[in-house]
Short mmCIF file of C-alpha atoms in Angstrom, two decimals:
data_model
loop_
_atom_site.label_atom_id
_atom_site.label_comp_id
_atom_site.label_asym_id
_atom_site.label_seq_id
_atom_site.Cartn_x
_atom_site.Cartn_y
_atom_site.Cartn_z
CA MET A 1 -2.85 -98.76 -100.29
CA LYS A 2 -6.09 -98.51 -102.81
CA PRO A 3 -8.21 -96.15 -102.76
CA HIS A 4 -10.87 -98.24 -101.65
CA ARG A 5 -9.02 -99.57 -99.10
CA ILE A 6 -7.74 -96.40 -97.50
CA LEU A 7 -11.87 -94.49 -98.28
CA PHE A 8 -13.22 -97.62 -95.73
CA THR A 9 -10.49 -97.65 -92.96
CA LEU A 10 -10.96 -94.23 -92.49
CA LEU A 11 -14.89 -95.42 -92.44
CA LEU A 12 -14.37 -97.28 -90.19
CA LEU A 13 -12.33 -94.48 -87.95
CA SER A 14 -15.72 -92.22 -88.31
CA VAL A 15 -17.68 -94.40 -86.96
CA SER A 16 -15.55 -96.00 -83.78
CA PHE A 17 -14.64 -91.71 -83.42
CA VAL A 18 -19.13 -91.04 -83.23
CA GLY A 19 -19.80 -93.49 -81.22
CA LYS A 20 -16.96 -92.56 -78.51
CA ALA A 21 -18.04 -89.61 -78.52
CA LEU A 22 -22.24 -90.08 -77.87
CA ALA A 23 -20.93 -92.80 -75.04
CA GLU A 24 -19.09 -90.23 -73.86
CA ALA A 25 -21.91 -86.86 -74.28
CA PRO A 26 -23.43 -86.00 -71.40
CA LYS A 27 -26.74 -87.58 -71.00
CA PRO A 28 -29.91 -84.67 -70.84
CA LYS A 29 -30.27 -83.70 -67.24
CA PRO A 30 -34.05 -84.92 -66.50
CA ASN A 31 -36.60 -82.11 -66.01
CA ILE A 32 -38.40 -82.41 -62.34
CA VAL A 33 -41.96 -81.94 -61.32
CA PHE A 34 -42.95 -81.88 -58.24
CA ILE A 35 -46.61 -81.73 -57.64
CA LEU A 36 -47.47 -81.42 -53.35
CA VAL A 37 -51.22 -82.00 -52.52
CA ASP A 38 -52.70 -79.47 -50.00
CA ASP A 39 -54.28 -82.10 -45.94
CA MET A 40 -54.63 -85.27 -48.51
CA PRO A 41 -54.29 -88.36 -46.24
CA TYR A 42 -52.19 -90.80 -47.05
CA ALA A 43 -55.48 -92.97 -48.16
CA GLY A 44 -56.15 -90.23 -50.39
CA PRO A 45 -55.41 -92.26 -53.92
CA SER A 46 -57.02 -95.35 -54.71
CA VAL A 47 -53.53 -96.94 -54.47
CA THR A 48 -52.97 -95.85 -51.49
CA GLY A 49 -56.90 -97.31 -50.10
CA ASN A 50 -59.34 -94.60 -51.00
CA THR A 51 -62.17 -96.90 -51.59
CA LEU A 52 -64.30 -94.21 -52.28
CA LEU A 53 -63.04 -92.41 -55.28
CA GLN A 54 -60.38 -93.85 -58.16
CA THR A 55 -57.31 -91.63 -58.40
CA PRO A 56 -55.93 -93.07 -61.51
CA HIS A 57 -53.88 -90.00 -62.72
CA MET A 58 -51.98 -90.37 -59.33
CA ASP A 59 -52.08 -93.90 -59.31
CA ARG A 60 -50.34 -94.06 -62.32
CA ILE A 61 -47.25 -92.58 -60.84
CA ALA A 62 -46.95 -94.78 -58.24
CA LYS A 63 -47.56 -98.27 -60.62
CA GLU A 64 -45.22 -96.33 -63.14
CA GLY A 65 -42.25 -95.50 -60.48
CA ILE A 66 -41.72 -96.16 -56.70
CA LEU A 67 -44.59 -95.62 -54.28
CA PHE A 68 -42.69 -95.27 -50.28
CA SER A 69 -45.09 -96.39 -48.36
CA ARG A 70 -43.71 -95.26 -44.64
CA ALA A 71 -43.03 -91.33 -46.04
CA TYR A 72 -43.16 -89.11 -43.39
CA THR A 73 -43.59 -85.00 -43.41
CA GLU A 74 -43.64 -82.24 -40.40
CA PRO A 75 -47.47 -82.31 -38.87
CA LEU A 76 -48.96 -78.60 -40.56
CA CYS A 77 -48.71 -77.33 -44.02
CA GLY A 78 -45.84 -74.10 -43.19
CA PRO A 79 -43.25 -76.89 -41.49
CA SER A 80 -43.30 -79.06 -44.07
CA ARG A 81 -43.08 -76.83 -46.86
CA ALA A 82 -39.69 -75.42 -45.00
CA THR A 83 -38.67 -78.84 -45.26
CA LEU A 84 -39.42 -79.58 -48.51
CA MET A 85 -37.57 -76.51 -49.69
CA THR A 86 -34.50 -76.18 -47.01
CA GLY A 87 -34.33 -80.03 -46.70
CA GLN A 88 -33.68 -79.56 -42.85
CA PHE A 89 -36.01 -80.63 -40.31
CA ALA A 90 -38.05 -77.96 -38.84
CA GLY A 91 -36.19 -77.76 -35.69
CA ARG A 92 -32.96 -76.61 -37.47
CA HIS A 93 -35.11 -74.28 -40.27
CA GLY A 94 -37.04 -72.96 -37.64
CA ARG A 95 -39.79 -73.00 -39.14
CA THR A 96 -42.00 -74.72 -36.75
CA ASP A 97 -45.89 -73.67 -37.08
CA ASN A 98 -48.48 -72.00 -39.04
CA ALA A 99 -49.94 -70.03 -36.03
CA PRO A 100 -48.22 -69.92 -32.71
CA GLY A 101 -48.67 -68.47 -29.47
CA VAL A 102 -52.36 -68.72 -29.60
CA HIS A 103 -53.00 -69.64 -26.16
CA PRO A 104 -51.95 -67.40 -23.61
CA TYR A 105 -53.50 -69.58 -20.88
CA ALA A 106 -51.67 -72.96 -21.25
CA LEU A 107 -49.11 -74.36 -19.13
CA MET A 108 -45.48 -73.89 -21.33
CA GLN A 109 -44.93 -71.11 -23.24
CA GLU A 110 -44.47 -70.77 -26.75
CA THR A 111 -41.04 -68.67 -28.13
CA LEU A 112 -41.43 -68.38 -31.56
CA LEU A 113 -43.10 -65.04 -32.28
CA PRO A 114 -42.36 -61.46 -29.93
CA ALA A 115 -46.27 -60.00 -28.46
CA SER A 116 -48.03 -58.22 -30.55
CA PRO A 117 -46.83 -54.81 -29.98
CA GLU A 118 -51.40 -53.47 -30.85
CA LYS A 119 -52.78 -56.02 -28.07
CA LYS A 120 -49.13 -57.79 -26.33
CA PRO A 121 -51.56 -61.02 -25.60
CA ALA A 122 -50.28 -62.28 -22.19
CA ARG A 123 -46.82 -64.23 -23.66
CA GLY A 124 -45.98 -64.50 -26.98
CA GLY A 125 -47.82 -65.11 -29.73
CA GLN A 126 -49.23 -64.10 -33.23
CA ASP A 127 -52.56 -62.39 -32.28
CA GLU A 128 -55.82 -62.72 -34.93
CA GLY A 129 -55.18 -60.35 -37.40
CA GLU A 130 -51.46 -60.36 -37.76
CA SER A 131 -50.67 -61.46 -40.93
CA SER A 132 -48.68 -64.94 -41.98
CA ALA A 133 -45.80 -62.66 -43.09
CA ARG A 134 -45.24 -62.39 -39.02
CA LEU A 135 -43.53 -65.64 -39.31
CA PRO A 136 -40.47 -66.47 -39.29
CA ASP A 137 -39.27 -67.25 -42.98
CA PRO A 138 -36.83 -70.12 -43.99
CA VAL A 139 -35.57 -69.33 -47.72
CA GLN A 140 -34.90 -65.80 -47.24
CA PRO A 141 -32.54 -63.56 -45.59
CA GLY A 142 -29.20 -65.52 -45.73
CA GLY A 143 -31.45 -68.99 -46.31
CA TYR A 144 -31.09 -71.41 -49.21
CA SER A 145 -34.25 -73.11 -51.10
CA LEU A 146 -34.25 -76.48 -53.21
CA ALA A 147 -34.89 -74.27 -56.47
CA GLN A 148 -32.02 -71.93 -55.74
CA ALA A 149 -29.51 -75.03 -55.91
CA LEU A 150 -31.23 -76.48 -59.13
CA LYS A 151 -31.76 -73.32 -61.12
CA ALA A 152 -27.52 -72.67 -60.00
CA GLY A 153 -27.18 -75.61 -61.82
CA GLY A 154 -28.76 -74.47 -64.92
CA TYR A 155 -32.35 -75.77 -64.41
CA ARG A 156 -35.13 -73.14 -65.74
CA THR A 157 -37.20 -73.17 -62.56
CA ALA A 158 -41.49 -72.42 -61.78
CA ILE A 159 -43.47 -72.10 -58.54
CA THR A 160 -47.77 -72.51 -59.53
CA GLY A 161 -49.75 -72.34 -56.21
CA LYS A 162 -49.22 -71.86 -53.04
CA TRP A 163 -45.97 -71.58 -51.35
CA HIS A 164 -46.69 -70.89 -47.73
CA LEU A 165 -42.93 -69.43 -47.08
CA PRO A 166 -44.48 -67.01 -44.97
CA LEU A 167 -46.67 -65.62 -48.04
CA GLN A 168 -49.44 -67.57 -48.75
CA HIS A 169 -48.38 -66.56 -52.41
CA LEU A 170 -46.04 -65.49 -53.69
CA THR A 171 -45.67 -62.99 -56.07
CA PRO A 172 -43.65 -62.73 -59.67
CA LYS A 173 -41.69 -59.97 -58.76
CA LEU A 174 -40.64 -62.12 -55.26
CA ALA A 175 -40.55 -65.35 -57.08
CA PRO A 176 -35.86 -64.75 -57.62
CA ARG A 177 -35.25 -64.43 -54.35
CA TYR A 178 -36.57 -67.80 -54.09
CA GLY A 179 -34.78 -68.94 -57.11
CA PHE A 180 -37.81 -69.44 -59.17
CA ASP A 181 -37.62 -67.77 -62.92
CA PHE A 182 -41.67 -67.37 -63.08
CA CYS A 183 -43.83 -67.49 -60.44
CA THR A 184 -48.15 -67.34 -61.05
CA ASP A 185 -49.81 -64.89 -60.73
CA LYS A 186 -52.17 -64.65 -58.37
CA PRO A 187 -55.10 -66.16 -57.60
CA ASP A 188 -58.96 -65.27 -57.73
CA ARG A 189 -60.07 -66.13 -53.88
CA SER A 190 -63.38 -65.30 -55.83
CA GLN A 191 -64.40 -68.78 -56.43
CA PRO A 192 -61.60 -70.74 -54.83
CA TYR A 193 -61.91 -74.30 -57.20
CA ARG A 194 -60.67 -72.24 -59.95
CA ASP A 195 -57.47 -71.77 -58.12
CA THR A 196 -56.44 -75.67 -58.62
CA LYS A 197 -57.06 -75.40 -63.20
CA HIS A 198 -55.17 -71.92 -63.07
CA PHE A 199 -52.27 -73.53 -61.37
CA THR A 200 -52.78 -76.23 -63.58
CA ASP A 201 -53.36 -73.99 -66.59
CA ASP A 202 -49.75 -72.20 -66.14
CA ALA A 203 -48.23 -75.21 -64.99
CA ILE A 204 -48.50 -77.02 -68.54
CA GLN A 205 -47.51 -73.68 -70.14
CA PHE A 206 -44.67 -73.46 -68.88
CA ILE A 207 -43.73 -77.11 -69.25
CA ARG A 208 -44.72 -76.21 -73.18
CA ASP A 209 -42.40 -72.82 -72.93
CA ASN A 210 -39.40 -74.65 -71.50
CA ARG A 211 -40.03 -77.66 -73.29
CA ALA A 212 -36.87 -77.51 -74.73
CA GLN A 213 -33.93 -77.17 -71.65
CA SER A 214 -34.37 -78.26 -68.64
CA PHE A 215 -37.07 -77.37 -65.96
CA PHE A 216 -37.25 -77.49 -62.53
CA LEU A 217 -41.87 -77.42 -61.77
CA TYR A 218 -42.99 -76.78 -58.86
CA LEU A 219 -46.48 -77.55 -58.75
CA PRO A 220 -48.01 -76.81 -54.72
CA TYR A 221 -52.12 -77.26 -55.14
CA VAL A 222 -54.54 -75.45 -52.29
CA ALA A 223 -56.44 -78.54 -52.76
CA VAL A 224 -57.54 -80.23 -50.67
CA HIS A 225 -57.33 -78.02 -47.88
CA GLY A 226 -60.63 -76.93 -46.08
CA GLY A 227 -63.74 -76.42 -46.99
CA HIS A 228 -63.25 -78.03 -50.52
CA VAL A 229 -64.71 -75.15 -52.39
CA VAL A 230 -65.63 -77.26 -55.25
CA PRO A 231 -67.79 -76.99 -58.88
CA PRO A 232 -71.43 -77.00 -57.70
CA GLU A 233 -71.94 -80.11 -60.19
CA ASP A 234 -69.24 -82.21 -58.41
CA GLN A 235 -70.62 -80.66 -55.50
CA ALA A 236 -74.58 -82.40 -56.48
CA ARG A 237 -72.61 -85.15 -57.98
CA TRP A 238 -70.77 -86.36 -54.82
CA LYS A 239 -73.91 -85.79 -52.42
CA GLU A 240 -76.03 -87.93 -54.39
CA ARG A 241 -73.45 -90.66 -54.75
CA LEU A 242 -72.56 -90.33 -50.56
CA LYS A 243 -76.91 -89.88 -50.11
CA GLY A 244 -77.80 -91.71 -46.90
CA LYS A 245 -73.68 -93.78 -46.14
CA ASN A 246 -72.50 -92.80 -42.65
CA VAL A 247 -68.85 -93.01 -44.61
CA GLY A 248 -67.35 -90.29 -42.13
CA ILE A 249 -66.20 -88.31 -44.75
CA ASP A 250 -66.80 -85.29 -46.56
CA PRO A 251 -68.65 -85.67 -50.02
CA ASP A 252 -67.12 -81.84 -51.21
CA MET A 253 -63.67 -83.80 -49.70
CA LEU A 254 -64.03 -86.78 -52.29
CA ALA A 255 -65.05 -84.33 -55.83
CA SER A 256 -62.05 -82.03 -54.39
CA LEU A 257 -59.54 -84.61 -54.88
CA GLU A 258 -61.21 -85.80 -58.21
CA PHE A 259 -60.60 -82.39 -59.36
CA VAL A 260 -57.10 -83.13 -58.19
CA ASP A 261 -56.80 -86.45 -59.93
CA LEU A 262 -58.40 -85.15 -63.16
CA SER A 263 -55.54 -81.84 -63.19
CA VAL A 264 -52.59 -84.29 -62.32
CA GLY A 265 -53.76 -86.14 -65.26
CA ARG A 266 -53.52 -83.34 -67.23
CA VAL A 267 -49.72 -82.67 -66.46
CA LEU A 268 -49.43 -86.25 -67.33
CA ALA A 269 -50.98 -85.45 -70.35
CA ALA A 270 -48.50 -83.19 -72.03
CA LEU A 271 -45.18 -84.80 -70.93
CA ASP A 272 -46.75 -87.51 -73.03
CA GLU A 273 -47.89 -85.42 -75.29
CA LEU A 274 -44.74 -83.21 -75.69
CA GLY A 275 -42.35 -86.50 -75.85
CA LEU A 276 -40.60 -85.11 -72.59
CA THR A 277 -41.98 -87.99 -70.23
CA GLY A 278 -38.54 -90.42 -70.40
CA ASN A 279 -36.89 -88.01 -69.51
CA THR A 280 -39.25 -86.44 -66.69
CA MET A 281 -39.31 -87.53 -62.27
CA VAL A 282 -42.25 -86.50 -61.70
CA ILE A 283 -43.17 -86.69 -57.69
CA LEU A 284 -46.03 -87.11 -55.88
CA ALA A 285 -47.21 -86.05 -52.07
CA SER A 286 -48.62 -84.58 -49.44
CA ASP A 287 -47.45 -81.92 -47.79
CA ASN A 288 -48.79 -83.32 -44.29
CA GLY A 289 -51.73 -85.90 -43.18
CA GLY A 290 -55.15 -85.01 -43.52
CA VAL A 291 -57.68 -83.22 -40.61
CA GLY A 292 -59.12 -85.80 -38.78
CA LYS A 293 -63.09 -86.38 -38.17
CA ASP A 294 -65.01 -82.99 -38.19
CA ILE A 295 -66.98 -81.45 -41.06
CA TYR A 296 -63.97 -81.28 -43.16
CA SER A 297 -63.20 -85.34 -42.27
CA VAL A 298 -60.92 -86.69 -45.38
CA GLY A 299 -60.56 -89.76 -43.41
CA ASN A 300 -57.31 -90.61 -42.31
CA ALA A 301 -57.65 -94.65 -41.20
CA PRO A 302 -56.06 -96.91 -41.25
CA PHE A 303 -54.08 -94.73 -39.58
CA ARG A 304 -54.54 -91.91 -35.24
CA LEU A 305 -55.79 -88.77 -35.85
CA GLY A 306 -54.73 -86.66 -38.54
CA LYS A 307 -53.06 -83.36 -39.06
CA GLY A 308 -51.49 -80.78 -36.58
CA THR A 309 -50.35 -83.72 -34.89
CA LEU A 310 -47.37 -86.04 -34.61
CA TYR A 311 -49.18 -89.36 -34.85
CA GLU A 312 -49.39 -91.43 -38.01
CA GLY A 313 -52.65 -89.75 -39.98
CA GLY A 314 -50.96 -86.27 -38.95
CA VAL A 315 -47.27 -87.53 -40.66
CA ARG A 316 -46.98 -89.80 -42.71
CA VAL A 317 -48.17 -88.88 -46.93
CA PRO A 318 -48.34 -90.90 -49.77
CA LEU A 319 -44.94 -90.29 -51.51
CA PHE A 320 -44.88 -91.48 -55.47
CA ILE A 321 -42.24 -90.72 -57.78
CA ARG A 322 -41.92 -91.93 -60.99
CA TRP A 323 -38.69 -92.12 -63.19
CA PRO A 324 -38.23 -94.30 -66.64
CA GLY A 325 -35.54 -96.28 -66.77
CA GLN A 326 -33.98 -95.64 -63.40
CA ILE A 327 -37.20 -97.01 -60.79
CA GLN A 328 -38.48 -99.75 -62.39
CA PRO A 329 -42.25 -99.49 -62.58
CA GLY A 330 -44.40 -100.87 -59.37
CA SER A 331 -41.72 -100.85 -57.29
CA ARG A 332 -42.80 -100.20 -52.98
CA CYS A 333 -39.94 -98.47 -50.66
CA ASP A 334 -41.10 -99.58 -47.01
CA THR A 335 -38.27 -97.98 -45.50
CA PRO A 336 -38.59 -94.78 -43.45
CA ALA A 337 -37.59 -91.48 -45.20
CA HIS A 338 -38.49 -87.84 -44.68
CA PHE A 339 -39.44 -84.56 -46.95
CA VAL A 340 -35.49 -84.07 -45.64
CA ASP A 341 -34.29 -86.02 -47.78
CA LEU A 342 -35.91 -84.94 -51.28
CA PHE A 343 -33.65 -82.34 -51.65
CA PRO A 344 -30.72 -84.32 -51.69
CA THR A 345 -32.26 -86.43 -53.76
CA LEU A 346 -33.36 -84.44 -56.92
CA CYS A 347 -30.23 -82.34 -56.40
CA ASP A 348 -28.32 -86.11 -57.12
CA ALA A 349 -30.60 -86.68 -59.87
CA ALA A 350 -29.81 -83.36 -61.13
CA GLY A 351 -25.97 -83.61 -61.52
CA VAL A 352 -26.16 -80.65 -58.90
CA LYS A 353 -24.47 -80.32 -55.61
CA PRO A 354 -26.28 -78.19 -53.20
CA ASP A 355 -23.97 -75.19 -51.56
CA PRO A 356 -21.89 -76.80 -49.73
CA ALA A 357 -22.56 -74.10 -46.50
CA HIS A 358 -25.79 -75.13 -46.88
CA ARG A 359 -26.76 -77.98 -44.05
CA LEU A 360 -28.77 -80.77 -45.22
CA ASP A 361 -30.35 -83.61 -43.00
CA GLY A 362 -31.74 -85.82 -45.18
CA THR A 363 -30.07 -88.22 -47.22
CA ASN A 364 -29.67 -89.52 -51.02
CA LEU A 365 -32.79 -92.47 -51.45
CA ARG A 366 -31.77 -92.73 -54.93
CA PRO A 367 -30.26 -96.25 -53.65
CA LEU A 368 -34.07 -97.00 -53.14
CA PHE A 369 -35.01 -96.73 -56.83
CA THR A 370 -33.53 -100.35 -57.22
CA GLY A 371 -33.89 -102.19 -54.70
CA GLY A 372 -30.84 -100.87 -52.28
CA THR A 373 -31.07 -100.04 -48.73
CA LEU A 374 -29.66 -97.17 -46.51
CA PRO A 375 -27.73 -96.94 -43.37
CA GLU A 376 -29.89 -97.07 -40.27
CA ARG A 377 -30.83 -93.64 -39.08
CA THR A 378 -33.27 -91.70 -36.34
CA LEU A 379 -36.19 -89.08 -38.31
CA PHE A 380 -37.09 -86.84 -35.85
CA VAL A 381 -40.23 -84.68 -34.89
CA THR A 382 -41.00 -82.10 -33.18
CA TYR A 383 -43.96 -79.22 -32.78
CA PRO A 384 -43.27 -76.75 -29.55
CA HIS A 385 -46.35 -75.37 -29.88
CA TYR A 386 -50.74 -75.75 -27.93
CA ILE A 387 -53.00 -76.85 -31.37
CA ALA A 388 -55.61 -77.99 -29.25
CA GLU A 389 -58.09 -78.17 -32.06
CA PHE A 390 -56.50 -81.00 -33.25
CA GLY A 391 -55.90 -82.27 -29.72
CA THR A 392 -51.87 -81.13 -30.00
CA THR A 393 -49.63 -80.09 -26.84
CA PRO A 394 -45.30 -79.93 -27.47
CA VAL A 395 -44.45 -83.16 -28.78
CA ARG A 396 -41.52 -84.58 -30.22
CA ALA A 397 -41.33 -87.86 -32.33
CA VAL A 398 -38.39 -90.37 -32.95
CA ILE A 399 -38.92 -93.37 -35.40
CA GLN A 400 -36.15 -95.78 -35.72
CA ASN A 401 -36.40 -98.27 -37.34
CA ARG A 402 -40.23 -100.58 -36.81
CA TYR A 403 -40.34 -98.30 -33.48
CA LYS A 404 -41.68 -94.75 -33.01
CA LEU A 405 -41.58 -92.61 -29.90
CA VAL A 406 -43.86 -90.27 -29.27
CA TRP A 407 -43.17 -88.01 -26.00
CA ASN A 408 -45.47 -84.72 -24.20
CA PRO A 409 -42.96 -84.07 -22.22
CA TYR A 410 -45.03 -81.34 -20.18
CA ASP A 411 -48.59 -81.72 -20.17
CA HIS A 412 -50.71 -84.11 -23.06
CA ILE A 413 -54.26 -84.37 -24.55
CA GLU A 414 -56.22 -87.26 -24.08
CA ILE A 415 -59.12 -87.74 -26.33
CA ALA A 416 -62.50 -90.18 -26.54
CA GLY A 417 -62.00 -91.77 -29.85
CA ASP A 418 -60.60 -90.60 -32.63
CA ARG A 419 -63.10 -87.10 -32.97
CA VAL A 420 -61.74 -84.04 -31.75
CA THR A 421 -63.84 -82.09 -29.96
CA SER A 422 -64.83 -79.90 -26.95
CA SER A 423 -66.89 -82.70 -25.45
CA THR A 424 -64.69 -85.61 -26.32
CA ILE A 425 -60.85 -83.62 -25.06
CA HIS A 426 -59.35 -84.04 -21.63
CA TYR A 427 -56.64 -81.72 -20.34
CA VAL A 428 -53.98 -83.42 -18.40
CA PRO A 429 -51.37 -81.09 -16.83
CA LYS A 430 -48.50 -84.17 -16.96
CA PRO A 431 -45.56 -85.65 -19.69
CA ARG A 432 -46.79 -88.26 -21.64
CA VAL A 433 -44.78 -91.03 -22.87
CA GLU A 434 -45.60 -93.94 -25.89
CA LEU A 435 -43.99 -95.99 -28.32
CA PHE A 436 -45.74 -97.85 -31.00
CA ASP A 437 -44.46 -101.19 -33.06
CA MET A 438 -45.14 -99.64 -36.86
CA GLU A 439 -44.90 -102.67 -37.94
CA SER A 440 -47.77 -104.55 -35.66
CA ASP A 441 -49.24 -101.41 -34.35
CA PRO A 442 -49.50 -98.67 -37.46
CA GLY A 443 -52.59 -97.77 -35.71
CA GLU A 444 -50.53 -96.81 -32.70
CA HIS A 445 -53.40 -98.42 -30.49
CA GLU A 446 -50.91 -100.01 -28.31
CA ASN A 447 -48.77 -98.21 -25.83
CA ILE A 448 -45.81 -100.34 -25.32
CA ALA A 449 -43.15 -97.73 -23.55
CA ALA A 450 -43.15 -99.80 -20.26
CA ARG A 451 -42.09 -102.72 -21.96
CA TYR A 452 -39.18 -101.23 -23.38
CA PRO A 453 -38.08 -99.03 -21.22
CA GLU A 454 -34.44 -98.81 -22.11
CA LEU A 455 -35.21 -98.04 -25.62
CA VAL A 456 -37.56 -95.10 -24.82
CA ALA A 457 -35.01 -93.91 -22.55
CA GLU A 458 -32.62 -93.92 -25.22
CA LEU A 459 -34.99 -92.47 -28.25
CA ARG A 460 -35.30 -89.54 -25.52
CA GLN A 461 -31.50 -89.48 -25.49
CA ARG A 462 -31.48 -89.01 -29.22
CA MET A 463 -33.97 -85.83 -29.66
CA GLU A 464 -33.02 -84.48 -26.48
CA VAL A 465 -28.73 -84.34 -28.39
CA TRP A 466 -30.46 -83.68 -31.79
CA MET A 467 -32.53 -80.75 -30.19
CA LYS A 468 -29.20 -79.13 -28.67
CA GLU A 469 -27.08 -80.16 -31.90
CA THR A 470 -29.69 -77.80 -34.30
CA GLY A 471 -30.40 -75.31 -31.73
CA ALA A 472 -34.48 -76.59 -32.16
CA LYS A 473 -37.22 -73.99 -30.11
CA ASP A 474 -38.34 -75.89 -26.75
CA VAL A 475 -41.07 -73.97 -24.21
CA THR A 476 -40.42 -72.30 -21.79
CA PRO A 477 -43.02 -72.25 -17.63
CA ASN A 478 -45.13 -70.12 -18.17
CA PRO A 479 -45.92 -67.15 -15.97
CA ALA A 480 -49.56 -66.03 -17.23
CA TYR A 481 -50.98 -70.67 -16.83
CA ASP A 482 -54.28 -70.73 -15.33
CA ALA A 483 -55.87 -74.37 -15.10
CA SER A 484 -59.26 -73.19 -15.52
CA ARG A 485 -58.61 -72.23 -19.71
CA PRO A 486 -55.58 -74.32 -20.23
CA LEU A 487 -56.70 -74.48 -23.85
CA PHE A 488 -58.73 -71.25 -24.33
CA ASN A 489 -57.23 -70.02 -27.72
CA THR A 490 -57.10 -66.39 -28.85
CA ARG A 491 -58.17 -66.98 -32.61
CA GLU A 492 -61.29 -69.06 -31.21
CA GLY A 493 -62.02 -68.29 -27.88
CA ALA A 494 -61.75 -73.03 -27.39
CA ILE A 495 -62.28 -75.25 -29.43
CA LYS A 496 -64.90 -74.20 -31.98
CA LYS A 497 -68.78 -76.09 -31.43
CA GLU A 498 -68.90 -73.93 -35.13
CA ARG A 499 -66.07 -76.95 -36.13
CA GLU A 500 -68.99 -79.68 -34.39
CA GLN A 501 -72.57 -78.09 -35.72
CA LYS A 502 -71.71 -75.52 -38.63
CA LYS A 503 -72.75 -77.20 -42.40
CA VAL A 504 -70.47 -76.29 -44.54
CA LYS A 505 -71.32 -73.34 -46.76
CA LYS A 506 -71.70 -74.35 -50.28
#
């Protein structure tokens, strides 16, 4: 064979070999940025219905990815974050409340915490002055978190924001126990609005420092939790903008939400600048629904009530996921999803296999990214506590396709209108069962339980079987029940009139 033909043959073989090697080379793991906003209602972003404020950066995530229109979570901050980190329903992981046991004369007795040794209330509970560290820790000792799973899979991991499991903020010393390589320092509480900037600054610095390797960044803001302390210039601008308008929404909340959106924009811009956007999955969600109509109102329309309830206003949240090349821009999914699904979904996207000894309640959502479907399933939410300031007694919810059961097995609170105050609530020491068609009645206005008794019985049975299987906590009869003070709150004395009358401190 002539020399030039030999060289040509070798060149073809080398090109073929290199091409095959490149084709077989493992694709880089996607970076993951999870942004969690505190107490943001479903219609907080403009893409899901906010008509008072434009949120272009949050909207960008939805428009360049997929918007889940029926994403559910737990009704309060701590339980929701525990569900996100464990991939388990609150009934299984055990963190079912933020501050349980403060209604000592209620019909039923909560069983989550032991009585305070100092004050010894009439029944078990967290008395005033006890720290959140008294709450159960669903991750340690002996637990397992999403961050631990991703770290074991080769990711650099970070948290820059609110933890609340049980401590409000992790410290750099404690963070490795939960699977985080980096943790922001505790923020300066003298100017709380600076938290948002502080957390964002640290998040962007972490991205810059780790841009050469796969990373998981968890950015859970404290905003827009009440009482919405915001930069003075933003506060003044929104007060003037809403002057004379009866919109039923705290202007400081809108200022806070606007500040968060700008911060989200800074994170997205950093990914763009560093050339990381194409290989980064970005998730944006809220930990629970917004606070109902009071001085910190954020507006939950068109849904019923808000945070602390199992109605849509409390547990239905915005969920946007952007993943270039894997999700068609502008996608929308109406299939019910839940925070329990995010653990298995993110692990699958990262090519990480979770510890098989850790029970996951969720389902991998990736088929929905490309227009696929999921097997039929049932979602469960439980809240075995009293939280009178939100109009809630021990309650359970079952979500199955278009139907949703809301079941108060022991007692309930009737609310006149959509505002929870001492003059609009009526305590009823009897059970209540409600069934709603979420397709025709997402605002949960019409109880159709009487029309579908067989479906109600089926969903109740599913809940009872699930509670038994998971060991979900329930309440027991309270020997200290006082019918004249069933909603007395050891922290507030009752529903604070202050919530109705006081002005937000500026």
